[in-house]
Amino acid sequence: MKQPLRKPFGLALLAVTLLPVFAALAQPAPRTVLGDWWFWPDYTLERNARNYPGPRKESPTTPVVAAAVETPALTFFGEKPTERITNLLPAVALSGKAFAVELWLLNHVNEPVGALVTLRSRQRPDQGSWLLGCYDRTMVFSLKPDELSQLPIGKSQPRGGTETTTRASILRTVQERGWKKRWSHLVGNYDGTGMQLYLNGKKIGEIPQTSLTASGTDSLQLEMAAYLRREPYMQWGDLVKNVRIHNAALTEQAIVGRFAELQHLVEDGRLYPDLFHFNAGPYLNGVQQESIRLVWETDRPASAVIRYGDRQPLSHTVTVPLTEGKTHNEGKVHSYIQEAMLKDLKPGTPYFYEIEAKSKTGETISSGILTFSTAVKEGQAFTFGVIGDTEARPHVNNRVAGLLWDERPNFVLHVGDLTDGGEQPYKFEWNYEFFTGNRQLSGRVPFFPVPGNGEGDLYWYKQYHALPEPKAYYSFRYGDAEFFMLNSNEEKEFAPGGKQYVWLEEQLKKSTARWKFVAHHHAPYSPDEDDYGNAWTRSTDMGDVQIRKIIPLYEKYGVDLVFYGHLHTYHRTLPIRDGKLNRKKGITYIQVGGAGGNLEDFAPTRPWFTAKAFRGYHYGTLTLADGHLNFKVYDTEGRLKDYLDLEKAEREKP
């Protein structure tokens, strides 16, 4: 996949504190803090649609001068940096004999990526005063970074807790990335005599006697660098959430306490410790011809006013009272999720809206002016986007969101795994990943999802969605089409007599829509290499046989297309009926699982039902105009990968 030209490092959303200033929600920063930087990726749409809901602080950048010689970049584990920033602090501030450096990281990708913070010499860039960083699962703290150039690193790093120690460098390869298998609080500590490396409050390496490299302060520069070549579209702010530098060593108690503070921030899904902000949404759901639903969350109790209208200035308002929120997980987690419905709208009409939230203390934040369009009437053309498995990679979600926005779809169909594991203990996957990567689109284009196994307990899925009851499965009408959205996590309900089987038959019987589409997460047909048996050693089921039990209903009542994901590739079948090819009366099954999850692969041989297969991140668009259906699939560089055209007479029967 072609690597895009990256934005300058300084464009990553960043809150910077050069003095210990925190608001009520954060613990007071110790007086030892020299610099405290909070990072967030710059995920917004382009041009007139560019806005970010809520406040943001100015991002620091490398100071610009008329002319300068750039210090050569550091190669780290064989990789060159994809982003750099220098000179955030004056060198004299970093010249103490004791210090501590913190890195707070979220790593949820399966490709190796890395980041570092270093104090190095401008005159001798091969020499440095110190370096703290990580690459993949190897953590590094060094007081003589030039030593690292003498340590050969193999292509495949061990993951069994190995440690390498030199005179002044600690390298520790860990088995797990950290807390919740995602989060790492890395601390390099030097007390003037010895050095220690901490990971998530535990000491993982120590050199009792060592010393800093002597260097004049005028020759030093502070540098941060990211190594993200293996993850296209990823930004520094996706991986690194906070960097903090102290002018004194930290006690182990202070390090443990700091990790607990960061854990609490993540458990609540708060993105910043000291800023009133939206940590979810605005999120558009359930659009109809005369109404739409909105969902959003703030990081603290708040009331809200929604202003909306079909032109500006906005002429209508809805008031949402103060929410005290809910507690979860035995009081350890807090949420402040709110929703509202805008009613008495006109069909097929563009609207503008703004959410203004107000905290208990009187602070206000605004979503900015956003847009949506109500559902079209029967007989009118429309286009919708199709995506799935957005899990784990907000940087890919953001890329897909921008490309879909360019198409201006009427809504987006999501086939599940909005998150990788966003069940009750993992609220952060909604705030830090799903909404981070998608809200620039989902605040302007309504989403209609089905749950995947990633949110299979439905705990946060139901709270973050305003969908027709019972939410886990539902149907909706849009133009000349009807959509039947199923919860395939409950596969027993897909068998004859099962709850969803009975419900679906009732819905299909009474449907008068010209076009009928079904969406669920799991795959009735897929040539995946190992989800249905190891295709490299034997023949497999090539799909979920339990899910296939509901297919007779699709065939009996004339379903046109079935969308699903679960497997992180693209696949379209030839038309199938009664388990065989049938070009006249068969149903086409489309797997669209490539909007963020770790890419998977296909079986070594082509199955009888394959029309098109593609391994790579992707999204689809489907346009209905009168009796014509056009479906296209693109990769994340906007290149066409597949298309399908279908024609249907007005009263065509199955």
XYZ file of C-alpha atoms in Angstrom:
654
model
C 0.000 0.000 0.000
C 1.376 3.375 -0.947
C 2.585 5.383 2.042
C 0.906 8.827 2.065
C 2.814 12.026 2.566
C 2.642 12.624 6.296
C 1.556 15.863 7.897
C 4.202 17.715 9.883
C 4.595 16.369 13.386
C 3.458 19.584 14.937
C -0.004 19.232 13.427
C -0.805 16.371 15.766
C -3.338 17.611 18.286
C -1.377 18.450 21.380
C -1.932 20.056 24.728
C 1.318 21.452 26.081
C 2.091 22.563 29.609
C 5.463 24.071 30.389
C 4.366 24.857 33.937
C 2.435 22.542 36.265
C -1.103 23.737 35.526
C -4.036 21.318 35.808
C -7.767 21.706 36.195
C -9.953 20.083 38.817
C -10.210 16.738 37.049
C -6.450 16.175 37.086
C -4.039 15.575 39.917
C -1.764 18.591 40.490
C 1.469 18.156 38.566
C 4.532 17.958 40.797
C 6.856 20.952 40.887
C 9.512 18.877 39.170
C 7.625 18.968 35.852
C 9.476 20.873 33.118
C 7.270 19.883 30.215
C 3.944 18.067 29.945
C 2.582 17.386 26.444
C -0.760 15.714 25.649
C -1.131 14.441 22.100
C -4.094 13.684 19.873
C -4.178 12.920 16.127
C -5.407 15.621 13.787
C -8.498 13.864 12.436
C -10.744 16.357 10.714
C -12.304 16.634 7.293
C -10.980 19.037 4.702
C -11.936 22.512 3.559
C -15.342 23.848 4.731
C -16.106 20.637 6.635
C -12.988 20.993 8.783
C -13.911 21.315 12.422
C -13.241 19.418 15.616
C -16.045 19.140 18.198
C -15.036 20.921 21.354
C -11.880 22.822 22.339
C -8.330 22.034 21.385
C -5.088 23.566 22.583
C -2.468 24.909 20.229
C -0.005 22.347 18.968
C 3.691 23.053 19.491
C 5.987 22.842 16.524
C 9.682 23.039 15.966
C 10.469 26.782 16.094
C 10.780 28.219 12.600
C 13.815 30.361 11.794
C 15.030 31.929 8.566
C 17.717 29.310 8.046
C 18.911 26.341 10.071
C 20.919 23.152 9.757
C 18.772 20.164 10.709
C 20.352 17.567 12.930
C 20.399 14.169 11.177
C 17.610 11.865 12.255
C 18.153 8.858 14.501
C 17.628 5.415 13.033
C 15.784 3.293 15.594
C 15.664 -0.499 15.256
C 16.523 -0.119 11.593
C 13.738 2.392 10.945
C 13.944 6.032 9.928
C 11.546 8.466 11.629
C 8.270 9.354 9.968
C 7.719 12.382 12.248
C 10.073 14.594 14.310
C 9.833 17.626 16.553
C 12.693 19.453 18.257
C 13.484 22.274 20.671
C 10.308 22.214 22.750
C 12.316 23.190 25.819
C 15.469 25.290 26.186
C 18.562 23.161 26.686
C 19.445 24.890 29.955
C 16.224 23.564 31.486
C 17.389 20.014 30.805
C 20.867 20.245 32.243
C 20.172 18.896 35.731
C 22.064 15.962 37.213
C 18.879 14.009 37.996
C 15.756 13.658 35.854
C 12.818 11.459 34.852
C 11.033 11.033 31.519
C 7.569 9.545 31.007
C 5.974 8.103 27.874
C 2.288 7.121 27.873
C 1.508 4.932 24.856
C -1.466 3.219 23.229
C -0.321 0.462 20.885
C -3.126 -1.575 19.323
C -1.608 -2.580 15.993
C 0.056 -5.820 14.960
C 2.813 -4.196 12.931
C 5.944 -2.947 14.726
C 5.916 0.785 15.443
C 7.945 2.934 17.787
C 8.542 6.288 19.420
C 11.317 7.936 21.390
C 12.245 11.041 23.347
C 15.922 11.986 23.471
C 18.261 14.733 24.571
C 21.088 14.747 22.054
C 24.014 16.827 20.852
C 23.673 19.137 17.872
C 27.421 19.075 17.189
C 27.768 15.308 17.620
C 24.358 13.909 16.635
C 25.667 10.366 17.099
C 26.018 11.155 20.800
C 23.267 11.880 23.254
C 22.693 12.642 26.891
C 19.761 10.222 27.233
C 17.066 8.369 25.269
C 13.761 6.775 26.293
C 11.698 4.897 23.750
C 10.066 1.706 22.592
C 9.845 -0.207 19.356
C 7.247 -2.946 19.079
C 7.621 -4.652 22.476
C 11.182 -3.589 23.236
C 11.573 -0.810 25.806
C 14.798 1.246 25.849
C 16.324 3.630 28.360
C 19.885 4.824 27.812
C 22.218 7.413 29.314
C 24.699 6.774 26.493
C 22.602 6.392 23.339
C 25.730 5.920 21.216
C 26.053 2.513 22.924
C 22.881 1.411 21.144
C 24.640 1.572 17.791
C 26.876 -1.265 18.988
C 23.973 -3.620 19.769
C 22.883 -5.738 16.782
C 19.137 -6.313 16.588
C 17.698 -9.242 14.653
C 14.724 -8.981 12.339
C 12.542 -10.961 14.724
C 12.585 -9.747 18.319
C 11.982 -12.239 21.133
C 8.822 -11.680 23.164
C 9.561 -13.632 26.289
C 10.705 -10.935 28.711
C 14.368 -10.781 27.649
C 16.701 -8.055 28.916
C 19.941 -6.550 27.635
C 21.989 -4.274 29.910
C 25.191 -2.390 29.101
C 27.151 0.196 31.120
C 24.404 2.785 30.706
C 21.603 1.263 28.624
C 18.636 -0.997 29.410
C 16.734 -2.860 26.696
C 13.804 -4.974 27.829
C 11.565 -6.983 25.481
C 8.243 -7.764 27.132
C 5.732 -10.478 26.363
C 2.649 -8.279 26.603
C 2.447 -4.618 25.645
C 0.999 -3.704 28.997
C -2.169 -2.814 30.800
C -5.297 -4.058 29.000
C -2.842 -5.383 26.383
C -2.690 -1.895 24.883
C -1.302 0.672 27.301
C 2.272 1.285 28.408
C 3.469 3.862 30.912
C 7.213 3.927 30.366
C 9.423 5.836 32.823
C 13.160 6.398 32.557
C 14.527 7.526 35.928
C 18.029 8.773 36.856
C 18.771 9.866 40.438
C 22.315 11.080 39.866
C 23.838 7.716 40.699
C 21.802 4.940 39.139
C 19.140 4.510 36.475
C 15.873 2.577 36.458
C 13.326 1.665 33.787
C 9.689 1.269 34.829
C 6.764 -0.170 32.880
C 3.264 0.354 34.262
C 4.487 1.000 37.779
C 6.899 -1.941 37.930
C 10.667 -1.776 37.698
C 11.801 -3.830 34.693
C 15.457 -2.843 34.589
C 18.118 -1.127 36.705
C 21.779 -0.111 36.600
C 22.810 0.882 40.165
C 25.961 2.802 39.213
C 26.285 4.882 36.048
C 26.613 8.481 34.930
C 25.323 10.944 32.362
C 27.390 11.878 29.319
C 28.895 15.305 29.915
C 27.867 17.854 27.293
C 27.540 21.608 27.146
C 23.933 22.782 27.357
C 24.318 24.942 24.253
C 24.904 21.852 22.169
C 21.847 19.894 23.411
C 18.425 19.635 21.833
C 15.293 17.818 22.910
C 13.801 15.644 20.172
C 10.750 13.436 19.840
C 10.421 11.031 16.919
C 7.918 8.474 15.651
C 8.673 5.345 13.621
C 5.423 4.423 11.901
C 6.424 3.248 8.415
C 4.720 -0.115 8.870
C 1.364 1.499 9.667
C 0.168 3.750 6.828
C -1.772 6.843 7.915
C -0.752 6.476 11.577
C 0.199 9.676 13.417
C 2.334 10.295 16.482
C -0.844 11.139 18.440
C -2.269 7.669 17.752
C 0.652 6.013 19.515
C 1.867 8.572 22.080
C -0.690 10.205 24.342
C 1.584 11.992 26.805
C 5.229 12.931 27.323
C 6.335 14.381 30.625
C 9.849 15.499 31.654
C 10.981 16.142 35.239
C 14.063 17.946 36.523
C 14.411 15.453 39.382
C 14.171 11.695 39.823
C 10.813 10.195 40.818
C 10.208 7.875 43.728
C 8.700 4.488 43.013
C 5.608 5.600 44.923
C 5.232 8.617 42.646
C 5.600 6.434 39.541
C 2.966 3.979 40.780
C 0.625 6.849 41.630
C 1.081 8.462 38.237
C 0.256 5.187 36.480
C -2.918 4.858 38.579
C -3.912 8.418 37.574
C -3.477 7.584 33.886
C -5.406 4.338 34.283
C -8.359 6.194 35.767
C -8.346 8.641 32.868
C -8.514 5.775 30.369
C -11.118 3.757 32.300
C -13.502 6.722 32.057
C -12.685 7.259 28.387
C -11.513 10.832 29.054
C -9.083 12.067 26.439
C -7.502 14.900 28.442
C -6.997 15.282 32.193
C -7.629 19.022 32.365
C -10.053 20.027 29.631
C -13.856 20.019 29.346
C -14.418 18.111 26.112
C -16.573 15.766 24.059
C -15.131 12.269 24.357
C -17.732 10.699 22.056
C -19.748 12.041 19.164
C -21.694 13.894 18.035
C -22.933 10.641 16.517
C -25.916 10.528 14.139
C -28.229 7.506 14.277
C -31.664 6.391 13.189
C -32.346 8.944 10.470
C -35.862 8.905 9.029
C -37.761 11.195 6.722
C -38.940 13.419 9.574
C -36.487 12.778 12.422
C -32.932 11.922 13.431
C -31.243 10.889 16.674
C -28.005 12.267 18.113
C -25.687 10.714 20.710
C -22.734 12.402 22.420
C -20.699 12.185 25.593
C -18.830 14.744 27.666
C -16.027 14.014 30.099
C -18.034 15.361 33.059
C -21.652 16.145 34.037
C -23.209 18.609 31.609
C -26.444 19.919 30.177
C -26.834 20.692 26.494
C -28.663 22.842 23.975
C -29.039 21.618 20.400
C -29.654 24.307 17.821
C -30.733 23.236 14.352
C -32.484 24.314 11.191
C -32.477 24.008 7.416
C -30.470 27.227 7.136
C -28.298 29.512 9.228
C -28.814 31.195 11.624
C -30.284 28.124 13.383
C -33.907 28.690 14.377
C -34.896 25.629 16.465
C -33.619 24.389 19.815
C -33.812 21.261 21.957
C -32.696 21.425 25.570
C -31.169 18.403 27.314
C -31.018 18.622 31.119
C -27.891 18.113 33.199
C -26.800 14.494 33.388
C -25.087 13.201 36.501
C -24.008 10.226 34.431
C -23.733 6.580 35.367
C -21.184 4.507 37.196
C -20.012 1.140 35.934
C -17.699 -1.689 36.933
C -18.356 -1.314 40.664
C -18.039 2.445 40.553
C -14.644 2.471 38.857
C -15.899 3.853 35.529
C -18.034 6.921 34.835
C -19.940 7.888 31.706
C -21.919 10.988 30.743
C -23.672 9.839 27.569
C -26.658 11.814 26.292
C -28.989 11.562 23.339
C -31.733 13.575 21.713
C -34.176 13.331 18.828
C -34.815 16.126 16.357
C -38.407 15.878 15.118
C -40.773 17.456 12.613
C -38.126 17.583 9.910
C -38.726 17.583 6.154
C -37.872 14.507 4.015
C -34.729 14.546 1.911
C -33.634 17.911 3.280
C -30.192 19.156 4.330
C -29.984 20.452 7.916
C -27.446 22.236 10.095
C -26.989 21.649 13.813
C -24.790 22.489 16.776
C -24.504 20.950 20.250
C -23.458 23.286 23.029
C -22.687 21.533 26.323
C -22.474 23.317 29.667
C -20.697 21.933 32.737
C -21.783 22.403 36.348
C -19.234 25.184 36.736
C -20.598 27.095 33.748
C -17.959 26.161 31.171
C -19.330 25.696 27.649
C -18.075 23.741 24.673
C -19.490 23.523 21.162
C -19.509 20.902 18.450
C -19.352 23.643 15.858
C -21.876 23.795 13.030
C -22.365 20.304 11.564
C -24.668 18.994 8.850
C -26.931 16.052 8.003
C -29.709 15.171 5.588
C -32.991 13.435 6.349
C -34.066 10.231 4.618
C -35.333 10.491 1.051
C -38.808 9.510 -0.054
C -39.612 6.392 -2.032
C -38.644 6.642 -5.663
C -35.677 8.942 -5.016
C -32.101 7.907 -5.657
C -29.632 7.625 -2.767
C -26.148 6.340 -1.934
C -24.852 4.697 1.219
C -21.414 3.675 2.378
C -20.560 0.162 3.569
C -17.751 -0.529 6.029
C -16.847 -3.083 8.668
C -14.330 -4.030 11.325
C -13.104 -0.536 12.110
C -11.447 -1.993 15.196
C -7.945 -1.073 16.398
C -6.930 1.538 13.811
C -8.444 5.004 14.084
C -5.823 6.135 11.559
C -7.348 3.815 8.938
C -10.873 4.756 10.078
C -9.997 8.402 9.535
C -8.674 7.686 6.064
C -11.841 5.793 5.128
C -13.997 8.514 6.703
C -12.377 11.172 4.518
C -12.790 9.148 1.348
C -16.411 8.321 2.138
C -17.105 11.953 2.943
C -15.894 12.867 -0.542
C -18.736 10.681 -1.859
C -21.299 12.476 0.388
C -23.287 9.306 1.170
C -26.753 9.564 2.675
C -25.775 7.159 5.456
C -23.226 4.482 6.367
C -23.944 0.793 6.941
C -21.482 -0.740 9.433
C -21.297 -4.559 9.564
C -19.886 -4.852 13.065
C -16.719 -4.927 15.110
C -16.907 -1.213 15.566
C -14.313 -2.000 18.234
C -11.848 -4.816 18.685
C -12.950 -5.582 22.223
C -15.240 -2.747 23.343
C -17.130 -4.776 25.892
C -17.869 -3.613 29.442
C -14.265 -3.488 30.793
C -12.975 -1.687 27.687
C -14.904 1.557 27.384
C -11.757 3.298 26.139
C -11.947 1.485 22.796
C -15.046 3.531 22.002
C -13.587 6.884 23.072
C -9.944 6.518 22.058
C -10.494 4.495 18.882
C -13.988 4.238 17.335
C -15.124 7.817 17.899
C -11.647 9.210 17.357
C -11.435 7.633 13.919
C -15.035 8.048 12.792
C -16.749 11.031 14.372
C -15.609 13.459 11.691
C -17.896 11.421 9.400
C -20.511 10.117 11.866
C -21.216 13.646 13.081
C -22.385 14.511 9.547
C -23.553 11.190 8.091
C -25.864 8.826 10.050
C -24.541 5.353 10.915
C -26.605 2.162 10.944
C -24.497 -0.595 12.564
C -24.854 -4.206 13.621
C -22.876 -5.562 16.594
C -19.800 -7.673 16.014
C -18.073 -10.008 18.407
C -15.908 -7.047 19.469
C -18.949 -5.557 21.215
C -20.774 -8.853 21.657
C -21.980 -8.172 25.198
C -23.804 -5.082 23.816
C -22.960 -3.167 27.008
C -21.473 -0.009 25.513
C -22.925 -0.706 22.065
C -26.449 -0.064 23.343
C -25.472 3.003 25.352
C -23.681 4.638 22.441
C -26.464 4.011 19.931
C -29.975 5.364 19.456
C -31.429 2.695 17.194
C -34.842 1.084 16.746
C -35.613 -1.444 19.471
C -34.365 -3.889 20.467
C -31.123 -2.301 19.106
C -29.275 -5.626 18.885
C -31.298 -6.293 15.715
C -33.744 -4.057 13.888
C -34.973 -2.980 10.463
C -35.331 0.369 8.765
C -36.746 1.707 5.528
C -34.878 4.166 3.332
C -36.164 5.191 -0.109
C -36.999 2.102 -2.156
C -35.007 -0.224 0.110
C -35.494 -1.990 3.404
C -32.591 -3.078 5.587
C -32.670 -5.973 8.029
C -29.917 -5.667 10.616
C -29.158 -8.837 12.589
C -27.039 -9.783 15.609
C -25.057 -12.819 14.489
C -23.330 -13.118 17.858
C -26.464 -15.040 18.840
C -26.048 -17.682 16.156
C -28.556 -20.058 17.786
C -31.222 -17.470 16.997
C -30.423 -17.918 13.292
C -31.770 -21.478 13.226
C -35.429 -22.208 12.325
C -37.566 -21.369 15.345
C -34.880 -19.102 16.773
C -35.755 -15.640 18.021
C -34.195 -13.681 15.150
C -35.258 -16.267 12.563
C -38.898 -15.814 13.572
C -38.555 -12.025 13.780
C -36.885 -11.782 10.375
C -39.546 -13.881 8.673
C -42.254 -11.628 10.102
C -40.423 -8.527 8.848
C -39.733 -9.944 5.387
C -43.320 -11.111 4.953
C -44.712 -7.631 5.410
C -41.975 -5.783 3.540
C -43.115 -3.947 0.414
C -39.689 -2.510 -0.446
C -38.381 -2.897 -3.962
C -34.885 -3.726 -2.682
C -34.063 -5.825 0.380
C -30.676 -5.963 2.098
C -29.499 -7.949 5.100
C -26.500 -7.088 7.277
C -24.876 -9.058 10.083
C -21.339 -9.522 11.285
C -20.434 -13.169 10.739
C -19.832 -14.748 7.340
C -22.036 -17.412 5.743
C -19.534 -17.663 2.873
C -15.837 -16.772 3.047
C -12.585 -18.244 1.692
C -10.669 -17.172 4.814
C -7.519 -19.192 5.420
C -8.050 -20.213 9.052
C -11.326 -19.090 10.662
C -13.212 -22.189 9.541
C -10.358 -24.660 9.743
C -6.783 -24.471 8.510
C -7.095 -24.217 4.740
C -3.369 -24.847 4.388
C -3.705 -28.375 5.787
C -7.225 -29.548 4.854
C -10.533 -28.530 3.324
C -12.672 -26.200 5.423
C -16.288 -25.111 5.783
C -15.559 -21.836 3.933
C -17.966 -19.936 6.124
C -20.025 -20.201 9.287
C -22.421 -23.132 8.903
C -24.564 -21.923 11.827
C -25.173 -18.603 10.115
C -26.195 -20.388 6.914
C -29.273 -21.783 8.663
C -31.087 -18.475 8.131
C -30.313 -18.312 4.400
C -33.581 -20.063 3.346
C -35.427 -16.955 4.527
C -33.204 -14.747 2.376
C -33.990 -16.894 -0.643
C -37.716 -17.307 0.079
C -38.398 -13.573 0.444
C -36.168 -12.159 -2.246
C -33.242 -10.587 -0.407
C -30.935 -8.960 -2.958
C -27.604 -8.604 -1.143
C -26.179 -9.764 2.182
C -23.390 -7.734 3.806
C -21.065 -8.917 6.561
C -17.517 -8.631 7.860
C -15.627 -10.474 10.629
C -12.881 -11.499 8.198
C -10.554 -8.617 7.479
C -10.516 -8.869 3.698
C -12.907 -8.074 0.869
C -14.847 -10.838 -0.858
C -17.883 -11.008 -3.134
C -19.608 -14.232 -4.125
C -21.239 -15.212 -7.348
C -25.060 -15.408 -7.027
C -25.946 -18.408 -4.818
C -29.235 -20.242 -4.273
C -29.763 -23.609 -2.587
C -26.035 -23.882 -2.027
C -25.261 -23.672 -5.752
C -24.557 -21.005 -8.346
C -27.717 -19.483 -9.784
C -27.155 -16.384 -11.873
C -30.875 -15.664 -12.344
C -32.231 -16.103 -8.809
C -29.166 -16.311 -6.606
C -28.157 -13.936 -3.800
C -24.808 -12.145 -3.763
C -22.923 -12.182 -0.441
C -20.450 -9.363 0.188
C -17.752 -9.374 2.869
C -16.527 -5.872 3.742
C -14.285 -6.377 6.774
C -11.403 -4.078 5.913
C -11.845 -0.705 7.611
C -9.234 -1.099 10.335
C -8.710 -4.552 11.844
C -5.512 -6.556 11.361
C -5.571 -7.743 7.763
C -6.200 -11.454 7.229
C -5.694 -13.665 4.178
C -7.411 -16.188 1.922
C -7.218 -19.932 1.521
C -4.607 -21.138 -0.980
C -7.186 -22.257 -3.576
C -10.145 -20.417 -5.057
C -13.563 -21.719 -3.904
C -16.461 -22.357 -6.236
C -18.411 -19.272 -5.116
C -15.785 -16.499 -5.413
C -16.410 -13.626 -7.829
C -13.820 -11.185 -6.413
C -11.300 -11.211 -3.561
C -9.025 -8.445 -2.304
C -6.651 -8.244 0.662
C -6.316 -4.679 1.872
C -8.174 -1.922 3.696
C -11.298 -0.862 1.819
C -14.799 0.592 1.836
C -17.854 0.304 -0.403
C -20.541 2.557 -1.832
C -23.940 1.488 -3.126
C -26.247 3.655 -5.214
C -29.900 2.879 -5.895
C -31.584 4.784 -8.700
C -34.971 3.546 -9.840
C -34.424 -0.107 -10.749
C -30.646 0.069 -10.965
C -28.134 -0.913 -8.268
C -24.478 0.032 -8.539
C -21.986 -1.189 -5.930
C -18.303 -0.232 -5.906
C -15.390 -1.050 -3.610
C -12.260 1.091 -3.241
C -9.002 0.718 -1.378
C -7.714 3.434 0.953
C -5.884 5.139 -1.910
C -9.227 5.573 -3.691
C -8.525 2.922 -6.338
C -11.489 0.931 -7.646
C -11.230 -2.738 -6.659
C -14.638 -4.159 -7.551
C -18.028 -3.195 -8.907
C -21.434 -4.804 -9.346
C -24.480 -3.720 -11.351
C -27.966 -5.163 -10.854
C -31.259 -4.316 -12.520
C -34.702 -4.966 -11.045
C -38.141 -4.444 -12.507
C -40.615 -2.573 -10.321
C -42.635 -5.596 -9.200
C -40.080 -8.326 -9.672
C -40.762 -11.344 -7.450
C -38.193 -13.694 -5.857
